Amino acid sequence: QVQLVESGGGLVQPGGSLRLSCAASGSIVRIDVMGWYRQAPGKQRESVAMVTSGGGTYYADSVKGRFAVSRDNVKNTVDLQMNSLKPEDTADYYCYLRGRTVLPPIRDYWGQGTQVTVSS
């Protein structure tokens, strides 16, 4: 079993910054991708930022230049530094992991979500 625990959400004013953190635990033997999704009220969940085991990164166009994803392969953690936040960044943010435990197959795992609200 794999558990993902997020922290760092909250209320911030437009233009402000927040840092989200996620720690993975459990009988993980392989992690291919870690990252973040978000879901705003009334909208579909969307990919925000990902980082592969090799260090490759992906960012949604809407966050490029403002968000930065980083990963610690030893601690099995992934962080999301969010700068220049906009009201449209308001959403529940979910930690994501693609990998497997001692038993295959490779699966997708999700955290419980942390709320980010950007408002004055």
XYZ file of N, CA and C in Angstrom:
360
model
N 0.849 -1.192 0.000
C 0.000 0.000 0.000
C 0.883 1.240 0.000
N 0.421 2.264 -0.683
C 1.153 3.528 -0.789
C 0.269 4.644 -0.233
N 0.864 5.473 0.606
C 0.153 6.630 1.141
C 0.859 7.904 0.695
N 0.065 8.886 0.302
C 0.571 10.196 -0.073
C -0.049 11.222 0.860
N 0.786 11.998 1.526
C 0.298 12.994 2.477
C 0.772 14.368 2.041
N -0.199 15.259 1.773
C 0.118 16.613 1.325
C 0.080 17.597 2.489
N 0.798 18.694 2.312
C 0.739 19.792 3.271
C 1.070 21.082 2.550
N 0.683 22.192 3.172
C 1.103 23.484 2.656
C 0.037 24.329 1.995
N -1.170 23.842 1.872
C -2.218 24.651 1.272
C -2.662 25.766 2.197
N -3.539 26.631 1.669
C -4.049 27.720 2.492
C -4.574 28.861 1.670
N -4.762 29.984 2.338
C -5.275 31.201 1.707
C -4.124 32.161 1.464
N -4.069 32.710 0.252
C -3.005 33.649 -0.087
C -3.587 34.729 -0.989
N -3.013 35.907 -0.916
C -3.467 37.001 -1.770
C -2.900 36.863 -3.179
N -3.587 37.421 -4.157
C -3.033 37.400 -5.519
C -1.625 37.977 -5.542
N -0.754 37.297 -6.281
C 0.645 37.709 -6.343
C 1.516 37.048 -5.294
N 0.897 36.373 -4.357
C 1.638 35.721 -3.291
C 2.189 34.368 -3.681
N 2.788 33.700 -2.701
C 3.426 32.403 -2.929
C 2.974 31.392 -1.889
N 2.987 30.139 -2.307
C 2.755 29.021 -1.418
C 3.637 27.864 -1.865
N 3.972 27.016 -0.911
C 4.745 25.815 -1.231
C 3.973 24.603 -0.731
N 3.686 23.691 -1.645
C 3.034 22.435 -1.297
C 4.078 21.336 -1.198
N 3.866 20.442 -0.252
C 4.769 19.307 -0.091
C 3.963 18.020 -0.024
N 4.578 16.955 -0.502
C 3.924 15.642 -0.481
C 4.969 14.590 -0.148
N 4.626 13.737 0.794
C 5.512 12.646 1.179
C 4.829 11.317 0.898
N 5.542 10.439 0.218
C 5.032 9.107 -0.090
C 5.623 8.108 0.892
N 4.790 7.198 1.345
C 5.258 6.145 2.243
C 4.575 4.839 1.879
N 5.112 3.755 2.439
C 4.563 2.443 2.124
C 5.622 1.592 1.456
N 5.190 0.463 0.964
C 6.125 -0.505 0.383
C 6.398 -0.206 -1.089
N 6.939 0.981 -1.309
C 7.224 1.416 -2.678
C 8.561 0.860 -3.124
N 8.594 0.291 -4.310
C 9.866 -0.180 -4.842
C 10.255 0.554 -6.119
N 9.290 1.230 -6.695
C 9.580 1.926 -7.947
C 8.640 3.119 -8.074
N 9.226 4.284 -8.388
C 8.435 5.487 -8.669
C 8.850 6.004 -10.033
N 7.926 6.072 -10.941
C 8.212 6.595 -12.276
C 7.974 8.100 -12.356
N 6.857 8.539 -11.790
C 6.474 9.945 -11.883
C 5.863 10.381 -10.554
N 6.194 11.581 -10.145
C 5.500 12.242 -9.030
C 5.141 13.645 -9.481
N 4.060 14.148 -8.915
C 3.676 15.493 -9.309
C 2.376 15.928 -8.682
N 1.745 16.884 -9.353
C 0.554 17.509 -8.805
C -0.522 17.690 -9.866
N -1.744 17.421 -9.448
C -2.934 17.755 -10.202
C -3.724 18.769 -9.379
N -4.687 19.398 -10.038
C -5.598 20.266 -9.299
C -6.999 20.171 -9.889
N -7.974 20.499 -9.041
C -9.357 20.498 -9.491
C -10.064 21.690 -8.883
N -10.505 22.586 -9.749
C -11.256 23.754 -9.317
C -12.739 23.408 -9.277
N -13.521 24.147 -8.499
C -14.960 23.869 -8.408
C -15.620 23.879 -9.785
N -16.344 22.815 -10.089
C -17.063 22.728 -11.353
C -16.212 22.395 -12.560
N -14.929 22.086 -12.329
C -14.038 21.777 -13.454
C -13.429 20.396 -13.281
N -12.873 19.896 -14.389
C -12.219 18.594 -14.340
C -10.841 18.713 -13.704
N -10.379 17.608 -13.155
C -9.032 17.575 -12.605
C -8.032 17.716 -13.746
N -7.008 18.531 -13.526
C -6.000 18.763 -14.560
C -4.598 18.601 -13.996
N -3.706 18.207 -14.876
C -2.312 18.064 -14.507
C -1.675 19.443 -14.390
N -0.902 19.640 -13.349
C -0.244 20.924 -13.109
C 1.257 20.836 -13.374
N 1.917 19.898 -12.720
C 3.367 19.770 -12.856
C 3.765 18.359 -12.483
N 4.712 17.804 -13.250
C 5.180 16.449 -13.023
C 6.698 16.422 -13.095
N 7.280 15.428 -12.410
C 8.722 15.206 -12.532
C 8.956 13.706 -12.581
N 9.761 13.274 -13.530
C 10.027 11.853 -13.702
C 11.193 11.422 -12.819
N 11.413 10.124 -12.782
C 12.521 9.594 -11.989
C 13.865 10.081 -12.533
N 13.901 10.407 -13.809
C 15.131 10.902 -14.416
C 15.304 12.404 -14.310
N 14.326 13.067 -13.720
C 14.442 14.510 -13.531
C 13.733 15.354 -14.578
N 13.124 14.716 -15.567
C 12.377 15.473 -16.555
C 11.138 16.093 -15.938
N 10.770 17.271 -16.398
C 9.625 17.971 -15.828
C 8.604 18.321 -16.897
N 7.369 18.454 -16.451
C 6.258 18.889 -17.290
C 5.473 19.932 -16.509
N 5.050 20.968 -17.208
C 4.209 21.995 -16.592
C 3.034 22.306 -17.509
N 1.885 22.508 -16.915
C 0.760 23.012 -17.678
C 1.092 24.421 -18.162
N 0.601 24.776 -19.329
C 0.896 26.098 -19.887
C 0.495 27.209 -18.927
N -0.583 27.006 -18.207
C -1.113 28.051 -17.340
C -0.219 28.366 -16.142
N 0.744 27.485 -15.838
C 1.597 27.708 -14.662
C 3.071 27.869 -15.020
N 3.422 27.728 -16.280
C 4.819 27.853 -16.683
C 5.377 29.218 -16.303
N 6.572 29.203 -15.734
C 7.208 30.442 -15.318
C 6.802 30.900 -13.933
N 5.773 30.289 -13.375
C 5.309 30.687 -12.030
C 5.480 29.564 -11.008
N 5.299 28.322 -11.443
C 5.388 27.175 -10.537
C 6.678 26.404 -10.817
N 7.188 25.762 -9.786
C 8.367 24.912 -9.937
C 8.174 23.650 -9.118
N 8.368 22.505 -9.768
C 8.221 21.214 -9.101
C 9.601 20.642 -8.830
N 9.755 20.032 -7.669
C 11.030 19.413 -7.322
C 10.764 18.112 -6.583
N 11.729 17.223 -6.669
C 11.530 15.887 -6.124
C 12.797 15.419 -5.422
N 12.616 14.706 -4.325
C 13.721 14.076 -3.609
C 13.544 12.571 -3.758
N 14.394 11.962 -4.547
C 14.258 10.528 -4.834
C 14.624 9.651 -3.640
N 15.351 10.199 -2.694
C 15.725 9.424 -1.511
C 14.594 9.437 -0.493
N 14.035 10.621 -0.279
C 12.964 10.757 0.706
C 11.589 10.451 0.129
N 11.503 10.294 -1.187
C 10.203 10.075 -1.854
C 9.232 11.216 -1.578
N 9.719 12.407 -1.796
C 8.880 13.586 -1.619
C 8.857 14.405 -2.909
N 7.790 15.173 -3.061
C 7.681 16.097 -4.189
C 7.083 17.394 -3.670
N 7.690 18.498 -4.082
C 7.235 19.817 -3.671
C 6.782 20.612 -4.886
N 5.892 21.555 -4.621
C 5.443 22.471 -5.673
C 5.543 23.891 -5.134
N 6.478 24.646 -5.657
C 6.620 26.052 -5.298
C 5.754 26.869 -6.241
N 4.794 27.594 -5.684
C 3.852 28.362 -6.489
C 4.063 29.847 -6.222
N 4.455 30.570 -7.238
C 4.696 32.010 -7.136
C 3.720 32.766 -8.032
N 3.610 34.053 -7.784
C 2.733 34.915 -8.578
C 1.348 34.296 -8.732
N 0.802 33.867 -7.636
C -0.481 33.162 -7.672
C -1.607 34.072 -8.132
N -2.544 33.464 -8.865
C -3.684 34.173 -9.418
C -4.973 33.559 -8.865
N -6.050 34.310 -8.874
C -7.326 33.736 -8.399
C -7.704 32.453 -9.139
N -7.337 32.357 -10.412
C -7.666 31.151 -11.173
C -6.840 29.941 -10.777
N -5.862 30.123 -9.903
C -5.116 28.987 -9.351
C -5.863 28.343 -8.178
N -6.948 28.960 -7.751
C -7.731 28.416 -6.650
C -8.263 27.049 -7.016
N -7.970 26.047 -6.184
C -8.369 24.671 -6.465
C -7.941 23.777 -5.308
N -8.414 22.549 -5.359
C -7.857 21.503 -4.507
C -6.689 20.888 -5.269
N -5.548 20.797 -4.624
C -4.344 20.266 -5.254
C -4.071 18.866 -4.711
N -3.827 17.948 -5.639
C -3.652 16.537 -5.297
C -2.250 16.069 -5.679
N -1.599 15.451 -4.735
C -0.326 14.809 -5.021
C -0.583 13.532 -5.823
N 0.320 13.255 -6.742
C 0.164 12.110 -7.648
C 1.475 11.334 -7.720
N 1.333 10.025 -7.798
C 2.503 9.151 -7.945
C 2.139 7.998 -8.873
N 3.004 7.721 -9.800
C 2.880 6.518 -10.634
C 4.048 5.614 -10.298
N 3.755 4.427 -9.844
C 4.807 3.499 -9.475
C 4.209 2.188 -9.010
N 5.034 1.408 -8.294
C 4.491 0.158 -7.808
C 5.142 -0.260 -6.503
N 4.442 -1.143 -5.817
C 4.960 -1.743 -4.598
C 5.690 -3.035 -4.970
N 5.918 -3.887 -4.003
C 6.595 -5.155 -4.295
C 5.761 -6.023 -5.232
N 4.464 -5.729 -5.267
C 3.577 -6.470 -6.155
C 3.222 -5.598 -7.352
N 3.424 -6.110 -8.565
C 2.969 -5.353 -9.735
C 1.455 -5.340 -9.775
N 0.801 -4.540 -10.601
C 1.383 -3.728 -11.663
C 1.697 -2.306 -11.201
N 2.214 -1.536 -12.127
C 2.386 -0.109 -11.898
C 1.005 0.517 -11.813
N 0.841 1.397 -10.806
C -0.456 2.012 -10.569
C -0.310 3.502 -10.352
N -1.464 4.166 -10.433
C -1.541 5.583 -10.084
C -2.054 5.698 -8.649
N -1.403 6.568 -7.871
C -1.805 6.806 -6.496
C -2.076 8.296 -6.301
N -3.010 8.609 -5.406
C -3.427 9.996 -5.180
C -3.442 10.314 -3.685
N -3.099 11.554 -3.382
C -3.274 12.040 -2.030
C -4.711 12.478 -1.799
N -4.980 12.941 -0.584
C -6.332 13.362 -0.215
C -6.655 14.769 -0.705
N -5.657 15.519 -1.041
C -5.877 16.870 -1.545
C -5.644 17.927 -0.479
N -5.168 19.080 -0.921
C -5.001 20.225 -0.045
C -5.550 21.455 -0.775
N -6.278 22.274 -0.049
C -6.962 23.390 -0.686
C -6.061 24.611 -0.782
N -6.085 25.216 -1.954
C -5.376 26.479 -2.186
C -6.407 27.515 -2.633
N -6.464 28.612 -1.918
C -7.387 29.694 -2.250
C -6.602 30.972 -2.451
N -6.769 31.571 -3.617
C -6.091 32.821 -3.939
C -7.157 33.911 -4.018
N -7.134 34.794 -3.037
C -8.180 35.809 -2.947
C -7.695 36.979 -2.113
N -8.186 38.156 -2.471
C -7.870 39.335 -1.670
C -8.959 39.580 -0.629
